[in-house]
Amino acid sequence: MGFSALAVAAELPLHYSSVNKNGDRFLCQQRKHGHIRYCKKPVSCNIKSNITAAATSGNNTATTGSTSSSSCGGKVLEIKEIRERCKKWLWKGQFSINYFVSCNSDSQSNPGPPLLLVHGFGASIPHWRRNIDTLAKNYTVYAIDLLGFGASDKPEGFSYTMEAWAQLILDFLDEVIQKPTVLIGNSVGSLACVIAASDSSQTLVRGLVLLNCSGGMNNKAIVDDWRIKLLLPLLWLIDFLLKQRAIASSIFERVKQRDTLRNILLSVYGNKESVDEDLVEIIRGPACDEGALDAFVSIVTGPPGPNPVTLMPGISIPILVLWGDQDPFTPIDGPVGKYFSSLPSQLSNVRLCMLEGVGHCPHDDKPDLVHDNLLPWLAHLAAS
């Protein structure tokens, strides 16, 4: 789920102080150049009126809406329903990949692009349970379990890399969706989408939505932060210990206990009410599968992968960045957060909205706030 409760060892939840934008008196507090919208409350989900606002506001300036609460009105899908409706796709002729597709009569006739939801570390398709129904009212929505997660294969001895996940996404677009698609990712899922979109040979990525994008597959990627530099010896020690099977198994068993997962989730969600028993089960269930431990160790100890700082300038498609300001894993005052917050003033195709009181997984933390900013952007993209 973006941060995944299992990321306690993978990303070391450092509790940096969040940034206060002093937006108490306003719906949205604009930064100096008007490029970043700081959202404290949901804005209207009236798509028709917001298309006009989006079209006239320019790519870097976020649209504004009324102060009314969200009217997006999608239901929360049950985990059982999601699992029963999932399908299988064979990747590279050997790996079974779990995926989900949802659309209704309106979305089938809608000219808008399909959407592909890509979860983060330790999560899976049901982590989008609060979003799928809302998005499927106007779009065909796909969601995928990355290799090593959810109900997808967890092959023995596989070396997990960000590049492998990005290639999986591109192959899924080519073989299953077969249309230009908007990629919507959280955390490492966001980074996998960025890597996929940066492939100069691809033609099937129509747009990007990044929810608290990570800087790498693990924290070893963030070497320009003094806090990480201080922890590098500890990270190396953790890598060494996790390569000892007995130690790794002991750590993994402790991390996936329900109480441990619940406490970690509470520490990274701004809206504590979103941390329910279903969420705990979404993380814990697949962690009990055969191969889950090997995937965990490979991801934590493997190479961090390409840095988004080097990739983003080469991507010209429309990009929406949504960032929860209460994220302890990729804090807005950390190097990754600072970089993404600077992008709207550098790249005309990037729009950024800061989400107040939201943690590392905005789509599940405060879904209405995400929908109220995402849907107008998607509508404008479809109309352009």
Coordinates of C-alpha atoms in Angstrom, one line a residue:
M1 CA 0.0 0.0 0.0
G2 CA 2.4 2.5 -0.7
F3 CA 4.3 2.5 2.4
S4 CA 3.1 -0.9 3.4
A5 CA 3.0 -1.9 6.9
L6 CA 5.8 -4.3 6.1
A7 CA 8.0 -1.3 5.2
V8 CA 9.0 -1.0 8.8
A9 CA 12.3 -2.7 7.9
A10 CA 12.3 -1.7 4.2
E11 CA 12.0 2.1 4.7
L12 CA 12.7 2.7 8.3
P13 CA 9.8 5.0 9.3
L14 CA 11.7 8.1 10.3
H15 CA 9.3 10.6 11.9
Y16 CA 10.4 13.9 10.4
S17 CA 8.3 17.0 11.2
S18 CA 5.7 17.8 8.6
V19 CA 5.3 21.2 7.0
N20 CA 2.6 23.5 8.2
K21 CA 1.2 25.6 5.3
N22 CA -1.0 27.8 7.6
G23 CA -4.1 27.2 5.5
D24 CA -6.6 27.5 8.3
R25 CA -8.5 30.4 6.9
F26 CA -8.6 29.2 3.3
L27 CA -9.7 26.2 1.3
C28 CA -6.5 26.2 -0.6
Q29 CA -3.3 28.1 0.3
Q30 CA -1.3 29.1 -2.9
R31 CA 2.4 29.1 -2.8
K32 CA 4.5 32.0 -4.0
H33 CA 4.1 31.4 -7.8
G34 CA 0.7 29.8 -7.6
H35 CA 1.9 26.5 -8.8
I36 CA 1.1 24.4 -5.8
R37 CA -2.4 24.0 -4.3
Y38 CA -2.4 23.2 -0.6
C39 CA -5.7 21.4 0.0
K40 CA -7.2 21.4 3.5
K41 CA -10.7 20.3 2.6
P42 CA -12.3 18.5 -0.3
V43 CA -13.4 20.6 -3.2
S44 CA -16.5 19.9 -5.4
C45 CA -16.5 16.8 -7.5
N46 CA -18.8 18.4 -10.1
I47 CA -16.9 17.2 -13.1
K48 CA -18.6 19.4 -15.7
S49 CA -17.8 22.7 -13.9
N50 CA -14.3 21.7 -13.0
I51 CA -13.4 20.8 -16.6
T52 CA -13.8 24.4 -17.5
A53 CA -11.8 25.5 -14.5
A54 CA -9.1 23.1 -15.3
A55 CA -8.9 24.1 -18.9
T56 CA -8.6 27.8 -18.2
S57 CA -6.2 27.6 -15.2
G58 CA -3.1 26.3 -17.0
N59 CA -1.3 23.1 -16.4
N60 CA 0.7 24.2 -13.3
T61 CA -2.1 25.9 -11.4
A62 CA -4.5 23.6 -9.6
T63 CA -8.2 24.1 -10.1
T64 CA -10.3 25.5 -7.3
G65 CA -13.8 24.4 -6.4
S66 CA -16.5 25.0 -3.9
T67 CA -16.0 24.3 -0.2
S68 CA -18.7 21.7 -0.2
S69 CA -17.9 18.1 0.9
S70 CA -17.2 15.5 -1.8
S71 CA -20.1 14.3 -3.9
C72 CA -18.2 11.6 -5.7
G73 CA -20.2 9.0 -3.8
G74 CA -18.5 5.7 -4.7
K75 CA -18.9 2.7 -2.5
V76 CA -16.1 0.9 -0.7
L77 CA -15.6 -2.5 -2.3
E78 CA -15.4 -5.6 0.0
I79 CA -12.1 -7.5 -0.1
K80 CA -14.0 -10.7 -0.9
E81 CA -15.7 -9.1 -3.9
I82 CA -12.5 -7.8 -5.3
R83 CA -10.8 -11.1 -4.9
E84 CA -13.7 -13.0 -6.6
R85 CA -13.6 -10.6 -9.6
C86 CA -9.9 -10.8 -10.1
K87 CA -8.4 -12.4 -13.2
K88 CA -5.0 -13.9 -14.1
W89 CA -2.5 -12.9 -16.8
L90 CA 0.6 -14.9 -17.6
W91 CA 3.6 -12.6 -17.8
K92 CA 6.7 -13.7 -19.8
G93 CA 5.0 -17.1 -20.2
Q94 CA 5.8 -18.2 -16.6
F95 CA 4.6 -15.7 -13.9
S96 CA 0.9 -15.5 -12.9
I97 CA -0.1 -11.9 -12.4
N98 CA -3.3 -11.1 -10.6
Y99 CA -5.4 -8.2 -11.9
F100 CA -8.8 -6.6 -11.6
V101 CA -10.9 -4.6 -14.1
S102 CA -14.1 -2.6 -13.5
C103 CA -16.3 -0.5 -15.7
N104 CA -19.9 0.3 -16.1
S105 CA -22.0 1.4 -19.1
D106 CA -21.1 5.0 -18.7
S107 CA -17.4 4.3 -18.6
Q108 CA -17.6 2.0 -21.6
S109 CA -19.0 4.9 -23.7
N110 CA -16.7 7.5 -22.2
P111 CA -13.9 8.6 -24.5
G112 CA -11.5 9.0 -21.5
P113 CA -8.5 6.8 -21.3
P114 CA -8.4 3.6 -19.1
L115 CA -6.7 3.8 -15.7
L116 CA -4.2 1.4 -14.2
L117 CA -3.8 1.4 -10.4
V118 CA -0.4 0.3 -9.1
H119 CA 0.0 -0.3 -5.4
G120 CA 3.0 0.2 -3.2
F121 CA 5.3 -2.0 -1.1
G122 CA 3.5 -4.7 0.7
A123 CA 0.1 -3.8 -0.6
S124 CA -2.2 -5.2 -3.3
I125 CA -5.3 -4.5 -5.4
P126 CA -7.7 -4.3 -2.4
H127 CA -5.8 -1.3 -1.1
W128 CA -7.7 0.6 -3.9
R129 CA -11.1 -0.5 -2.4
R130 CA -12.1 3.0 -1.6
N131 CA -11.3 4.3 -5.1
I132 CA -12.3 1.7 -7.7
D133 CA -16.0 2.3 -7.7
T134 CA -15.7 6.1 -7.9
L135 CA -13.3 6.0 -10.7
A136 CA -15.2 3.3 -12.6
K137 CA -18.2 5.6 -12.9
N138 CA -16.4 7.4 -15.8
Y139 CA -13.4 5.2 -16.7
T140 CA -12.4 1.7 -17.2
V141 CA -10.3 0.9 -14.2
Y142 CA -7.6 -1.8 -14.0
A143 CA -5.6 -2.6 -11.0
I144 CA -2.6 -5.0 -10.7
D145 CA -0.7 -7.0 -8.1
L146 CA 2.9 -6.5 -8.8
L147 CA 5.1 -9.6 -8.9
G148 CA 5.9 -10.6 -5.3
F149 CA 2.7 -9.0 -3.9
G150 CA -0.9 -9.8 -3.4
A151 CA -2.2 -12.8 -5.3
S152 CA 0.5 -12.6 -8.0
D153 CA 3.3 -15.1 -8.1
K154 CA 6.2 -14.9 -5.6
P155 CA 8.8 -16.9 -7.4
E156 CA 11.6 -18.5 -5.5
G157 CA 15.0 -16.9 -6.1
F158 CA 13.6 -14.0 -8.1
S159 CA 15.7 -10.8 -7.9
Y160 CA 13.2 -8.0 -7.6
T161 CA 14.0 -4.7 -9.2
M162 CA 12.2 -1.5 -10.0
E163 CA 13.0 -2.0 -13.6
A164 CA 11.3 -5.5 -13.6
W165 CA 8.1 -4.0 -12.2
A166 CA 8.2 -1.2 -14.8
Q167 CA 8.5 -3.7 -17.6
L168 CA 5.6 -5.7 -16.1
I169 CA 3.5 -2.6 -16.3
L170 CA 4.5 -1.9 -19.9
D171 CA 3.8 -5.5 -20.9
F172 CA 0.4 -5.4 -19.2
L173 CA -0.5 -2.2 -21.2
D174 CA 0.6 -3.9 -24.4
E175 CA -0.9 -7.3 -23.9
V176 CA -4.0 -6.7 -21.8
I177 CA -5.3 -3.1 -21.9
Q178 CA -4.0 -2.3 -25.4
K179 CA -4.9 1.4 -25.2
P180 CA -3.1 4.6 -24.0
T181 CA -3.6 4.5 -20.3
V182 CA -3.2 6.8 -17.3
L183 CA -1.0 5.2 -14.7
I184 CA -1.9 5.9 -11.0
G185 CA 0.6 4.7 -8.5
N186 CA 1.4 5.0 -4.8
S187 CA 4.9 5.0 -3.3
V188 CA 7.1 2.4 -5.1
G189 CA 4.2 1.8 -7.4
S190 CA 4.5 5.5 -8.4
L191 CA 8.2 5.1 -9.1
A192 CA 7.5 2.0 -11.2
C193 CA 5.0 4.1 -13.2
V194 CA 7.6 6.8 -13.7
I195 CA 10.2 4.3 -14.9
A196 CA 7.6 2.8 -17.3
A197 CA 6.7 6.3 -18.6
S198 CA 10.3 7.2 -19.1
D199 CA 10.8 4.4 -21.6
S200 CA 11.3 6.3 -24.9
S201 CA 9.9 3.4 -27.0
Q202 CA 6.6 3.2 -25.2
T203 CA 3.4 4.7 -26.6
L204 CA 0.8 3.5 -24.2
V205 CA 1.2 5.8 -21.2
R206 CA -1.2 8.7 -21.6
G207 CA -0.7 10.4 -18.2
L208 CA 0.8 9.9 -14.7
V209 CA -0.7 10.3 -11.3
L210 CA 1.8 10.0 -8.5
L211 CA 0.7 9.6 -4.9
N212 CA 3.7 10.2 -2.5
C213 CA 6.2 8.8 -5.0
S214 CA 9.2 7.0 -3.4
G215 CA 12.8 7.8 -4.3
G216 CA 13.7 4.1 -4.7
M217 CA 12.8 0.6 -4.0
N218 CA 14.3 1.1 -0.5
N219 CA 15.9 4.0 1.5
K220 CA 19.4 3.3 0.2
A221 CA 18.4 5.5 -2.8
I222 CA 18.1 8.6 -0.6
V223 CA 21.8 9.4 0.0
D224 CA 21.6 13.2 -0.2
D225 CA 19.7 13.5 3.1
W226 CA 21.9 13.8 6.2
R227 CA 19.3 11.7 8.2
I228 CA 19.8 8.8 5.8
K229 CA 23.6 9.3 5.7
L230 CA 23.6 8.9 9.5
L231 CA 21.6 5.7 9.1
L232 CA 23.5 4.1 6.2
P233 CA 25.7 1.9 8.5
L234 CA 22.4 0.7 10.1
L235 CA 20.9 0.0 6.7
W236 CA 23.9 -2.0 5.7
L237 CA 23.7 -4.0 8.9
I238 CA 20.0 -4.7 8.3
D239 CA 20.9 -5.9 4.8
F240 CA 23.5 -8.3 6.3
L241 CA 21.1 -9.6 8.9
L242 CA 18.2 -10.1 6.5
K243 CA 20.5 -12.3 4.4
Q244 CA 20.6 -14.7 7.3
R245 CA 17.5 -16.8 6.8
A246 CA 16.7 -17.4 10.4
I247 CA 17.1 -13.8 11.4
A248 CA 15.0 -12.6 8.4
S249 CA 12.3 -15.1 9.2
S250 CA 12.1 -13.9 12.8
I251 CA 11.9 -10.2 11.8
F252 CA 9.3 -10.9 9.2
E253 CA 7.1 -12.9 11.5
R254 CA 7.2 -10.1 14.1
V255 CA 6.4 -7.4 11.5
K256 CA 3.3 -9.2 10.1
Q257 CA 1.6 -9.7 13.4
R258 CA -1.7 -7.9 13.4
D259 CA -0.9 -5.6 16.3
T260 CA 2.4 -4.6 14.8
L261 CA 0.8 -3.9 11.4
R262 CA -2.0 -1.9 13.0
N263 CA 0.5 0.3 14.9
I264 CA 2.6 0.9 11.9
L265 CA -0.5 1.8 9.8
L266 CA -1.7 4.2 12.5
S267 CA 1.7 5.9 12.4
V268 CA 1.6 6.6 8.7
Y269 CA -2.1 7.4 8.2
G270 CA -3.4 10.9 8.9
N271 CA -7.0 9.8 9.2
K272 CA -6.8 7.1 11.9
E273 CA -10.4 6.0 11.1
S274 CA -9.2 4.6 7.8
V275 CA -7.0 2.1 9.6
D276 CA -9.6 -0.7 10.0
E277 CA -9.4 -4.5 10.3
D278 CA -9.8 -4.8 6.5
L279 CA -6.7 -2.7 5.9
V280 CA -4.7 -4.9 8.4
E281 CA -5.8 -8.0 6.5
I282 CA -5.0 -6.5 3.1
I283 CA -1.4 -6.3 4.3
R284 CA -1.2 -9.4 6.4
G285 CA -2.9 -11.9 4.1
P286 CA -0.4 -12.0 1.2
A287 CA 2.5 -11.7 3.7
C288 CA 1.6 -15.2 4.8
D289 CA 2.0 -16.7 1.3
E290 CA 4.8 -18.9 0.4
G291 CA 7.6 -16.8 -1.2
A292 CA 6.5 -13.6 0.7
L293 CA 9.6 -13.7 2.9
D294 CA 12.0 -14.1 -0.1
A295 CA 10.3 -11.2 -1.8
F296 CA 10.6 -9.0 1.3
V297 CA 14.3 -9.7 1.7
S298 CA 15.0 -9.2 -2.0
I299 CA 13.3 -5.9 -2.0
V300 CA 14.8 -4.5 1.2
T301 CA 18.4 -5.6 0.3
G302 CA 18.3 -5.1 -3.4
P303 CA 19.4 -2.1 -5.5
P304 CA 17.2 1.0 -5.1
G305 CA 16.7 1.4 -8.8
P306 CA 16.5 4.5 -11.0
N307 CA 16.2 7.9 -9.3
P308 CA 13.0 9.9 -10.2
V309 CA 15.1 13.0 -10.2
T310 CA 16.9 11.9 -13.3
L311 CA 13.8 10.5 -15.0
M312 CA 11.1 13.2 -14.5
P313 CA 12.6 15.9 -16.7
G314 CA 12.5 13.5 -19.7
I315 CA 8.7 12.8 -19.4
S316 CA 6.5 15.1 -21.4
I317 CA 3.0 13.6 -20.8
P318 CA 0.6 15.3 -18.3
I319 CA 1.5 14.5 -14.6
L320 CA -0.5 15.1 -11.5
V321 CA 1.4 14.8 -8.2
L322 CA -0.7 14.4 -5.0
W323 CA 1.3 14.5 -1.7
G324 CA 0.2 13.9 1.8
D325 CA 2.0 16.3 4.1
Q326 CA 1.9 13.9 7.1
D327 CA 4.0 11.2 5.4
P328 CA 6.8 9.9 7.6
F329 CA 8.4 7.8 4.9
T330 CA 8.7 10.4 2.1
P331 CA 8.2 13.6 4.0
I332 CA 7.7 16.8 2.1
D333 CA 10.7 18.3 3.8
G334 CA 12.9 15.4 2.7
P335 CA 14.9 15.3 -0.5
V336 CA 12.3 13.4 -2.5
G337 CA 9.4 15.6 -1.3
K338 CA 11.4 18.8 -1.9
Y339 CA 12.2 17.7 -5.4
F340 CA 8.6 16.9 -6.3
S341 CA 7.3 20.1 -4.7
S342 CA 9.7 22.1 -6.9
L343 CA 8.7 20.5 -10.2
P344 CA 5.7 22.7 -11.1
S345 CA 7.9 25.7 -11.4
Q346 CA 10.3 23.7 -13.7
L347 CA 8.1 21.5 -15.8
S348 CA 4.9 22.8 -17.5
N349 CA 3.3 19.4 -17.6
V350 CA 3.4 18.8 -13.9
R351 CA 0.7 19.9 -11.4
L352 CA 1.1 19.3 -7.7
C353 CA -1.5 19.4 -4.9
M354 CA -0.4 19.1 -1.2
L355 CA -3.0 17.3 0.9
E356 CA -3.2 18.5 4.5
G357 CA -3.4 16.0 7.3
V358 CA -2.8 13.1 4.9
G359 CA -0.1 10.4 5.2
H360 CA 1.8 8.1 2.9
C361 CA -1.2 6.5 1.2
P362 CA -3.5 9.4 0.3
H363 CA -6.0 7.3 -1.8
D364 CA -6.9 5.2 1.2
D365 CA -6.2 7.7 3.9
K366 CA -8.6 10.4 2.7
P367 CA -10.0 9.1 -0.6
D368 CA -12.5 12.0 -1.0
L369 CA -9.8 14.5 -1.0
V370 CA -7.9 12.6 -3.6
H371 CA -10.9 12.1 -5.8
D372 CA -11.8 15.8 -5.6
N373 CA -8.5 16.7 -7.1
L374 CA -8.0 13.7 -9.4
L375 CA -11.3 13.6 -11.2
P376 CA -11.2 17.1 -12.6
W377 CA -7.6 16.5 -13.8
L378 CA -8.7 13.3 -15.5
A379 CA -11.7 15.0 -17.1
H380 CA -9.5 17.8 -18.4
L381 CA -7.0 15.2 -19.8
A382 CA -9.8 13.3 -21.5
A383 CA -11.1 16.5 -23.0
S384 CA -7.7 17.7 -24.3

